[in-house]
Amino acid sequence: MEVKPFQVSVREIFDGYLNDEESGQVVAFGGKLNVRPAYQREFVYNAEQQEAVMHTILNDFPLNVIYWSDNGDGTYEMIDGQQRTLSFCEWLNNGFSIFANPNAPKMPYYAHTSEVIKERVLNYKLMVYICKGTDVEKLEWFKVINIAGEKLNDQELRNAVYTGQWLADAKQFFSKRNCIAYKLGEKYLTGSPIRQEYLESVLYWISSAIGLTIEELMARHQGDASATPLKDYYRGMINWIEQTFPNYRKLMRGIEWGLLFNDFGFRTYNPEELEKQISELLLDEDVTRQKGIYEYVLSGKTREKALSIRQFSENDRRRMYERQQGICPLCEKEGRGVKLELSEMHADHKIPWSRGGHTTLENGWLLCRRHNLEKSDK
Ligand SMILES: [Zn+2]
């Protein structure tokens, strides 16, 4: 990893500044600097922060260090410093008008009708660090500088590293307001496309299916010409959810659908039968994790853990202890019941939940460690 400090004036950065509202593209530094690379979330004008930036510059105080990434072909991408850069560039373009905060103190020197003031801003020098390295090195480094700057989340950081046609194509589908992925799957996914949470989910699901990390998957496909397989996977998954569970419930939002699709997408189900099981399970008071119902029914009722069946409470345990006088009933049956401490005993369903037993005092007892293990082995 190579990190080079570099002093640059506002004039040099403002040279060729272009902010295309339509496409969201922003370039500066003679067209060589991508101020708003595709992975950066939408810049939110924060009038107070912008005024603070201009205040700093006009007082000739130092701004925090800015980071660019060297693309290796004479062009650069803004890694950290987008807000600051846009603040002074927009000020030079529009002057006062962008400072929309009505409560902000009106500082007379913002009206850059004065060429002297404008010159002062243009001559201001700031410190830029330019980094060049492998993808993995960059990612590590971005994580570190990200602590201080305009914060990017994990997927935004990954997008900063694994750039290319593949990612651009994927983002077209997964990462725009009202993108196709959002329109198709908004009922099933949580998070925001713009903050890259849809993209992150689909990458996570696919990489899990083949035993890779998201970074490994992105590195492997970075050079691909299109992200069609990602889109196909996603469409296939949504299609599968809709056909398997035609009756939509709000609780279906935020389930890790891709993981279920990976495990069960190839099986055939009877949607009516599944629906019957779901509505029964929703009425079961011992099911404390209702989102897990979908995994449970898809697994053919083998993944009981997904439901987080209600445990016996501490009060229940103490009542059972009194009732049994501290003796394991199964040991007693074997003719060797001895009094144990409460802490040595384990609450257990006499009839397991899966066979219709509930988490009630009547259906509970305390067993010794050995008998509890023997029972749960079955
Ligand atoms: Zn026992």
Tab-separated table of C-alpha atoms and ligand atoms in Angstrom:
chain	number	residue	atom	x	y	z
A	1	MET	CA	0.000	0.000	0.000
A	2	GLU	CA	1.403	3.321	-1.067
A	3	VAL	CA	0.106	6.521	0.488
A	4	LYS	CA	1.336	9.814	-0.921
A	5	PRO	CA	0.597	13.207	0.624
A	6	PHE	CA	-0.174	15.852	-1.935
A	7	GLN	CA	-0.856	19.542	-1.601
A	8	VAL	CA	-3.490	20.900	-3.904
A	9	SER	CA	-5.275	24.241	-4.170
A	10	VAL	CA	-8.995	24.762	-4.327
A	11	ARG	CA	-8.355	26.327	-7.750
A	12	GLU	CA	-6.894	23.075	-9.078
A	13	ILE	CA	-9.763	21.016	-7.692
A	14	PHE	CA	-12.416	23.459	-8.911
A	15	ASP	CA	-10.897	23.351	-12.411
A	16	GLY	CA	-13.343	21.474	-14.646
A	17	TYR	CA	-15.859	21.066	-11.820
A	18	LEU	CA	-19.078	19.615	-13.135
A	19	ASN	CA	-22.070	18.558	-11.090
A	20	ASP	CA	-24.561	16.747	-13.287
A	21	GLU	CA	-27.769	16.617	-11.268
A	22	GLU	CA	-29.371	14.277	-13.765
A	23	SER	CA	-26.840	11.460	-13.639
A	24	GLY	CA	-25.462	12.189	-10.180
A	25	GLN	CA	-21.966	12.370	-11.668
A	26	VAL	CA	-19.608	14.932	-10.173
A	27	VAL	CA	-16.113	15.491	-11.552
A	28	ALA	CA	-13.381	17.968	-10.650
A	29	PHE	CA	-9.599	18.423	-10.835
A	30	GLY	CA	-9.565	18.896	-14.592
A	31	GLY	CA	-12.063	16.083	-15.038
A	32	LYS	CA	-9.669	13.550	-13.510
A	33	LEU	CA	-11.278	13.302	-10.103
A	34	ASN	CA	-14.525	11.440	-9.613
A	35	VAL	CA	-15.970	13.293	-6.629
A	36	ARG	CA	-19.010	11.105	-6.344
A	37	PRO	CA	-18.007	7.606	-7.370
A	38	ALA	CA	-20.826	5.183	-7.919
A	39	TYR	CA	-20.448	3.585	-4.506
A	40	GLN	CA	-20.886	6.830	-2.584
A	41	ARG	CA	-24.323	7.376	-1.227
A	42	GLU	CA	-26.203	10.430	-2.282
A	43	PHE	CA	-24.729	13.608	-0.972
A	44	VAL	CA	-27.062	15.244	1.482
A	45	TYR	CA	-26.689	18.967	1.674
A	46	ASN	CA	-26.063	19.918	5.214
A	47	ALA	CA	-26.065	23.667	5.346
A	48	GLU	CA	-24.401	23.858	8.734
A	49	GLN	CA	-21.511	21.634	7.720
A	50	GLN	CA	-21.063	23.574	4.509
A	51	GLU	CA	-20.908	26.842	6.353
A	52	ALA	CA	-18.358	25.352	8.694
A	53	VAL	CA	-16.232	24.319	5.707
A	54	MET	CA	-16.360	27.816	4.199
A	55	HIS	CA	-15.650	29.358	7.561
A	56	THR	CA	-12.551	27.178	7.897
A	57	ILE	CA	-11.284	28.082	4.435
A	58	LEU	CA	-11.954	31.801	4.737
A	59	ASN	CA	-10.141	31.896	8.045
A	60	ASP	CA	-7.272	29.959	6.519
A	61	PHE	CA	-7.566	27.213	9.097
A	62	PRO	CA	-6.639	23.693	8.000
A	63	LEU	CA	-9.360	21.333	6.822
A	64	ASN	CA	-9.151	17.689	7.772
A	65	VAL	CA	-7.149	15.529	5.423
A	66	ILE	CA	-8.913	14.347	2.275
A	67	TYR	CA	-8.352	10.928	0.694
A	68	TRP	CA	-8.330	10.002	-2.955
A	69	SER	CA	-7.754	6.631	-4.471
A	70	ASP	CA	-5.426	6.314	-7.471
A	71	ASN	CA	-7.129	4.352	-10.244
A	72	GLY	CA	-3.799	3.709	-11.897
A	73	ASP	CA	-4.739	5.411	-15.172
A	74	GLY	CA	-4.261	9.058	-14.241
A	75	THR	CA	-7.713	9.333	-12.695
A	76	TYR	CA	-8.780	9.432	-9.069
A	77	GLU	CA	-11.774	8.668	-6.929
A	78	MET	CA	-12.841	10.529	-3.836
A	79	ILE	CA	-12.694	8.205	-0.871
A	80	ASP	CA	-13.185	10.658	1.936
A	81	GLY	CA	-13.908	14.358	1.629
A	82	GLN	CA	-16.917	14.428	-0.643
A	83	GLN	CA	-18.906	16.762	1.595
A	84	ARG	CA	-16.004	19.179	1.974
A	85	THR	CA	-15.178	19.201	-1.718
A	86	LEU	CA	-18.771	19.714	-2.781
A	87	SER	CA	-19.141	22.452	-0.205
A	88	PHE	CA	-16.447	24.703	-1.611
A	89	CYS	CA	-17.117	23.813	-5.255
A	90	GLU	CA	-20.817	24.528	-4.917
A	91	TRP	CA	-20.025	27.749	-3.085
A	92	LEU	CA	-17.775	28.854	-5.933
A	93	ASN	CA	-20.504	27.919	-8.405
A	94	ASN	CA	-23.519	29.358	-6.661
A	95	GLY	CA	-22.385	31.520	-3.798
A	96	PHE	CA	-24.982	32.128	-1.185
A	97	SER	CA	-27.890	30.292	-2.628
A	98	ILE	CA	-26.895	26.781	-1.608
A	99	PHE	CA	-26.789	27.746	2.044
A	100	ALA	CA	-30.402	27.033	2.664
A	101	ASN	CA	-30.303	26.914	6.438
A	102	PRO	CA	-32.374	29.904	7.513
A	103	ASN	CA	-31.002	29.748	11.067
A	104	ALA	CA	-27.383	29.967	10.055
A	105	PRO	CA	-25.646	33.243	10.749
A	106	LYS	CA	-25.329	35.190	7.530
A	107	MET	CA	-21.667	35.770	7.049
A	108	PRO	CA	-21.094	38.665	4.686
A	109	TYR	CA	-18.019	37.128	3.070
A	110	TYR	CA	-20.145	34.373	1.596
A	111	ALA	CA	-21.381	36.783	-0.994
A	112	HIS	CA	-18.481	36.214	-3.333
A	113	THR	CA	-19.444	39.102	-5.511
A	114	SER	CA	-16.146	40.196	-4.115
A	115	GLU	CA	-13.451	38.787	-6.393
A	116	VAL	CA	-10.946	39.236	-3.605
A	117	ILE	CA	-12.830	36.828	-1.406
A	118	LYS	CA	-13.247	34.368	-4.244
A	119	GLU	CA	-9.514	34.522	-4.950
A	120	ARG	CA	-8.828	33.782	-1.319
A	121	VAL	CA	-10.895	30.625	-1.525
A	122	LEU	CA	-9.305	29.573	-4.812
A	123	ASN	CA	-5.813	29.977	-3.363
A	124	TYR	CA	-6.549	27.960	-0.272
A	125	LYS	CA	-4.379	24.855	-0.116
A	126	LEU	CA	-5.496	21.569	1.265
A	127	MET	CA	-3.848	18.271	1.987
A	128	VAL	CA	-4.840	15.218	0.032
A	129	TYR	CA	-3.565	11.705	0.614
A	130	ILE	CA	-3.526	9.534	-2.470
A	131	CYS	CA	-3.525	5.816	-1.923
A	132	LYS	CA	-2.575	3.080	-4.310
A	133	GLY	CA	-2.534	-0.606	-3.576
A	134	THR	CA	-4.199	-3.957	-3.979
A	135	ASP	CA	-7.914	-4.276	-3.393
A	136	VAL	CA	-7.471	-5.954	-0.044
A	137	GLU	CA	-5.030	-3.282	1.121
A	138	LYS	CA	-7.379	-0.531	0.039
A	139	LEU	CA	-10.317	-2.091	1.831
A	140	GLU	CA	-8.368	-2.343	5.083
A	141	TRP	CA	-7.209	1.209	4.726
A	142	PHE	CA	-10.637	2.594	3.871
A	143	LYS	CA	-11.956	1.000	7.032
A	144	VAL	CA	-9.392	2.897	9.068
A	145	ILE	CA	-9.895	6.325	7.509
A	146	ASN	CA	-13.621	5.772	7.523
A	147	ILE	CA	-13.618	6.054	11.293
A	148	ALA	CA	-12.970	9.775	11.113
A	149	GLY	CA	-14.670	10.808	7.913
A	150	GLU	CA	-18.038	10.825	6.281
A	151	LYS	CA	-18.989	7.353	7.252
A	152	LEU	CA	-19.494	4.571	4.760
A	153	ASN	CA	-20.995	1.261	5.750
A	154	ASP	CA	-19.358	-2.098	5.026
A	155	GLN	CA	-20.878	-2.565	1.594
A	156	GLU	CA	-20.113	1.006	0.529
A	157	LEU	CA	-16.508	0.344	1.496
A	158	ARG	CA	-16.433	-2.874	-0.527
A	159	ASN	CA	-17.923	-1.021	-3.471
A	160	ALA	CA	-15.104	1.481	-3.190
A	161	VAL	CA	-12.627	-1.303	-3.800
A	162	TYR	CA	-14.187	-3.740	-6.248
A	163	THR	CA	-15.139	-1.203	-8.888
A	164	GLY	CA	-15.825	-2.063	-12.492
A	165	GLN	CA	-18.477	-2.837	-15.074
A	166	TRP	CA	-19.816	-5.780	-13.067
A	167	LEU	CA	-20.422	-3.634	-9.994
A	168	ALA	CA	-21.847	-0.750	-12.024
A	169	ASP	CA	-24.317	-3.132	-13.654
A	170	ALA	CA	-25.265	-4.668	-10.311
A	171	LYS	CA	-25.813	-1.236	-8.774
A	172	GLN	CA	-28.090	-0.239	-11.610
A	173	PHE	CA	-30.385	-3.062	-10.523
A	174	PHE	CA	-29.887	-3.146	-6.736
A	175	SER	CA	-28.769	0.277	-5.549
A	176	LYS	CA	-30.958	3.044	-6.899
A	177	ARG	CA	-34.073	4.628	-5.501
A	178	ASN	CA	-36.962	2.660	-6.987
A	179	CYS	CA	-34.589	0.243	-8.658
A	180	ILE	CA	-35.918	-3.029	-10.037
A	181	ALA	CA	-34.708	-4.983	-7.018
A	182	TYR	CA	-36.643	-2.639	-4.765
A	183	LYS	CA	-39.821	-2.858	-6.806
A	184	LEU	CA	-39.653	-6.643	-6.939
A	185	GLY	CA	-38.606	-7.375	-3.397
A	186	GLU	CA	-39.426	-4.456	-1.127
A	187	LYS	CA	-42.043	-6.642	0.607
A	188	TYR	CA	-39.390	-9.171	1.585
A	189	LEU	CA	-36.230	-7.167	2.249
A	190	THR	CA	-35.384	-4.584	4.851
A	191	GLY	CA	-32.823	-1.817	4.443
A	192	SER	CA	-32.270	0.711	1.721
A	193	PRO	CA	-31.040	0.197	-1.834
A	194	ILE	CA	-29.128	3.476	-1.702
A	195	ARG	CA	-27.191	2.428	1.363
A	196	GLN	CA	-26.305	-0.735	-0.603
A	197	GLU	CA	-28.218	-3.036	1.727
A	198	TYR	CA	-30.040	-4.836	-1.094
A	199	LEU	CA	-26.791	-5.430	-2.909
A	200	GLU	CA	-25.150	-6.564	0.304
A	201	SER	CA	-27.948	-9.034	1.001
A	202	VAL	CA	-27.822	-10.646	-2.412
A	203	LEU	CA	-24.036	-10.842	-2.352
A	204	TYR	CA	-24.166	-12.365	1.106
A	205	TRP	CA	-26.725	-14.971	0.067
A	206	ILE	CA	-24.869	-16.001	-3.056
A	207	SER	CA	-21.464	-16.075	-1.391
A	208	SER	CA	-22.887	-18.166	1.474
A	209	ALA	CA	-24.177	-20.729	-1.014
A	210	ILE	CA	-20.678	-21.338	-2.358
A	211	GLY	CA	-18.718	-20.896	0.855
A	212	LEU	CA	-17.097	-17.562	0.057
A	213	THR	CA	-17.006	-14.220	1.815
A	214	ILE	CA	-18.614	-11.226	0.108
A	215	GLU	CA	-15.144	-9.836	-0.596
A	216	GLU	CA	-14.021	-13.079	-2.225
A	217	LEU	CA	-17.128	-13.170	-4.382
A	218	MET	CA	-16.651	-9.544	-5.436
A	219	ALA	CA	-12.980	-10.098	-6.216
A	220	ARG	CA	-13.837	-13.134	-8.319
A	221	HIS	CA	-16.422	-11.289	-10.424
A	222	GLN	CA	-14.975	-7.781	-10.452
A	223	GLY	CA	-13.858	-8.145	-14.062
A	224	ASP	CA	-17.143	-9.575	-15.370
A	225	ALA	CA	-18.873	-7.614	-18.088
A	226	SER	CA	-22.311	-7.851	-16.514
A	227	ALA	CA	-24.028	-8.827	-13.296
A	228	THR	CA	-26.804	-10.811	-14.945
A	229	PRO	CA	-26.305	-13.885	-12.712
A	230	LEU	CA	-26.905	-11.725	-9.608
A	231	LYS	CA	-30.121	-10.386	-11.080
A	232	ASP	CA	-31.255	-13.841	-12.192
A	233	TYR	CA	-30.624	-15.227	-8.737
A	234	TYR	CA	-32.626	-12.426	-7.174
A	235	ARG	CA	-35.536	-12.730	-9.596
A	236	GLY	CA	-35.543	-16.489	-9.098
A	237	MET	CA	-35.622	-16.064	-5.347
A	238	ILE	CA	-38.488	-13.569	-5.364
A	239	ASN	CA	-40.408	-15.769	-7.754
A	240	TRP	CA	-39.857	-18.746	-5.496
A	241	ILE	CA	-41.063	-16.877	-2.397
A	242	GLU	CA	-44.203	-15.718	-4.180
A	243	GLN	CA	-45.055	-19.167	-5.473
A	244	THR	CA	-44.274	-20.980	-2.253
A	245	PHE	CA	-45.992	-18.485	0.049
A	246	PRO	CA	-48.723	-16.765	-1.964
A	247	ASN	CA	-50.363	-15.452	1.185
A	248	TYR	CA	-48.210	-12.435	2.102
A	249	ARG	CA	-47.695	-11.494	5.716
A	250	LYS	CA	-45.801	-8.449	6.989
A	251	LEU	CA	-43.601	-10.685	9.072
A	252	MET	CA	-42.089	-12.027	5.863
A	253	ARG	CA	-40.111	-8.816	5.579
A	254	GLY	CA	-36.520	-9.122	6.743
A	255	ILE	CA	-36.221	-12.908	6.669
A	256	GLU	CA	-32.904	-14.106	5.225
A	257	TRP	CA	-34.756	-15.366	2.174
A	258	GLY	CA	-31.676	-16.075	0.127
A	259	LEU	CA	-30.356	-18.524	2.728
A	260	LEU	CA	-33.684	-20.376	2.638
A	261	PHE	CA	-33.684	-20.251	-1.161
A	262	ASN	CA	-30.179	-21.772	-1.156
A	263	ASP	CA	-31.252	-24.616	1.113
A	264	PHE	CA	-34.775	-25.308	-0.098
A	265	GLY	CA	-35.204	-23.647	-3.492
A	266	PHE	CA	-34.891	-26.977	-5.295
A	267	ARG	CA	-37.613	-28.790	-3.334
A	268	THR	CA	-41.251	-28.871	-4.272
A	269	TYR	CA	-43.913	-27.862	-1.796
A	270	ASN	CA	-47.636	-27.704	-1.556
A	271	PRO	CA	-48.309	-24.024	-0.822
A	272	GLU	CA	-51.707	-24.763	0.714
A	273	GLU	CA	-50.199	-27.268	3.126
A	274	LEU	CA	-47.473	-24.779	4.089
A	275	GLU	CA	-50.048	-22.052	4.610
A	276	LYS	CA	-52.032	-24.310	6.942
A	277	GLN	CA	-48.923	-25.046	9.011
A	278	ILE	CA	-47.970	-21.381	9.164
A	279	SER	CA	-51.308	-20.191	10.424
A	280	GLU	CA	-51.309	-22.905	13.105
A	281	LEU	CA	-47.799	-22.040	14.234
A	282	LEU	CA	-48.675	-18.356	14.407
A	283	LEU	CA	-51.271	-19.245	17.042
A	284	ASP	CA	-48.839	-21.304	19.115
A	285	GLU	CA	-47.807	-19.283	22.161
A	286	ASP	CA	-44.642	-21.301	22.596
A	287	VAL	CA	-43.267	-20.076	19.256
A	288	THR	CA	-41.368	-16.993	20.332
A	289	ARG	CA	-39.688	-16.301	16.992
A	290	GLN	CA	-42.431	-16.083	14.424
A	291	LYS	CA	-40.125	-15.140	11.553
A	292	GLY	CA	-38.562	-18.573	12.007
A	293	ILE	CA	-41.823	-20.270	11.059
A	294	TYR	CA	-40.948	-20.055	7.357
A	295	GLU	CA	-37.621	-21.802	7.850
A	296	TYR	CA	-39.280	-24.404	10.050
A	297	VAL	CA	-41.980	-25.374	7.567
A	298	LEU	CA	-39.575	-25.322	4.626
A	299	SER	CA	-37.250	-27.679	6.498
A	300	GLY	CA	-40.060	-30.200	6.885
A	301	LYS	CA	-40.265	-29.315	10.591
A	302	THR	CA	-36.677	-30.354	11.264
A	303	ARG	CA	-35.304	-26.944	12.238
A	304	GLU	CA	-37.095	-26.397	15.501
A	305	LYS	CA	-34.358	-24.016	16.672
A	306	ALA	CA	-35.645	-21.427	14.199
A	307	LEU	CA	-38.773	-21.029	16.304
A	308	SER	CA	-37.052	-20.384	19.651
A	309	ILE	CA	-39.568	-22.471	21.543
A	310	ARG	CA	-40.350	-20.866	24.877
A	311	GLN	CA	-38.066	-21.933	27.701
A	312	PHE	CA	-39.168	-22.575	31.261
A	313	SER	CA	-38.719	-19.513	33.433
A	314	GLU	CA	-36.673	-19.341	36.617
A	315	ASN	CA	-39.915	-19.299	38.597
A	316	ASP	CA	-41.089	-22.436	36.788
A	317	ARG	CA	-37.805	-24.132	37.590
A	318	ARG	CA	-38.083	-23.303	41.283
A	319	ARG	CA	-41.673	-24.549	41.416
A	320	MET	CA	-40.707	-27.821	39.751
A	321	TYR	CA	-37.793	-28.182	42.132
A	322	GLU	CA	-40.108	-27.884	45.115
A	323	ARG	CA	-42.577	-30.252	43.548
A	324	GLN	CA	-39.905	-32.923	42.938
A	325	GLN	CA	-38.081	-32.143	46.185
A	326	GLY	CA	-34.880	-31.913	44.218
A	327	ILE	CA	-34.980	-35.441	42.882
A	328	CYS	CA	-34.683	-36.405	39.203
A	329	PRO	CA	-37.796	-38.501	38.444
A	330	LEU	CA	-35.952	-40.713	35.962
A	331	CYS	CA	-33.222	-41.498	38.514
A	332	GLU	CA	-35.966	-42.260	41.007
A	333	LYS	CA	-37.463	-44.762	38.554
A	334	GLU	CA	-34.083	-46.482	38.407
A	335	GLY	CA	-34.176	-46.682	42.173
A	336	ARG	CA	-31.328	-44.265	42.860
A	337	GLY	CA	-32.906	-40.871	43.346
A	338	VAL	CA	-30.821	-38.461	45.363
A	339	LYS	CA	-31.469	-34.838	46.140
A	340	LEU	CA	-29.625	-32.496	43.778
A	341	GLU	CA	-29.039	-28.763	43.804
A	342	LEU	CA	-31.344	-26.702	41.596
A	343	SER	CA	-28.276	-25.577	39.630
A	344	GLU	CA	-27.528	-29.220	38.743
A	345	MET	CA	-30.927	-29.797	37.159
A	346	HIS	CA	-32.286	-29.060	33.722
A	347	ALA	CA	-35.853	-28.097	32.857
A	348	ASP	CA	-37.357	-30.355	30.226
A	349	HIS	CA	-40.669	-30.875	28.443
A	350	LYS	CA	-42.219	-34.223	29.411
A	351	ILE	CA	-43.911	-34.314	26.029
A	352	PRO	CA	-41.683	-32.478	23.567
A	353	TRP	CA	-43.071	-29.402	21.846
A	354	SER	CA	-42.806	-31.171	18.484
A	355	ARG	CA	-45.289	-33.793	19.701
A	356	GLY	CA	-47.777	-31.306	21.017
A	357	GLY	CA	-46.388	-30.636	24.494
A	358	HIS	CA	-46.351	-27.060	25.710
A	359	THR	CA	-44.182	-24.996	28.002
A	360	THR	CA	-46.403	-25.289	31.036
A	361	LEU	CA	-45.756	-26.412	34.609
A	362	GLU	CA	-47.867	-29.535	34.014
A	363	ASN	CA	-45.687	-30.537	31.081
A	364	GLY	CA	-42.384	-29.688	32.749
A	365	TRP	CA	-39.947	-31.449	35.014
A	366	LEU	CA	-36.359	-31.116	36.121
A	367	LEU	CA	-33.916	-33.805	35.116
A	368	CYS	CA	-30.360	-34.543	36.152
A	369	ARG	CA	-27.684	-33.743	33.614
A	370	ARG	CA	-27.356	-37.310	32.383
A	371	HIS	CA	-31.043	-37.923	31.822
A	372	ASN	CA	-31.460	-34.550	30.186
A	373	LEU	CA	-28.693	-35.357	27.697
A	374	GLU	CA	-30.142	-38.797	27.018
A	375	LYS	CA	-33.536	-37.292	26.316
A	376	SER	CA	-32.293	-34.584	24.011
A	377	ASP	CA	-30.220	-37.114	22.061
A	378	LYS	CA	-33.370	-38.819	20.865
B	1	ZN	ZN	-31.663	-38.549	36.439
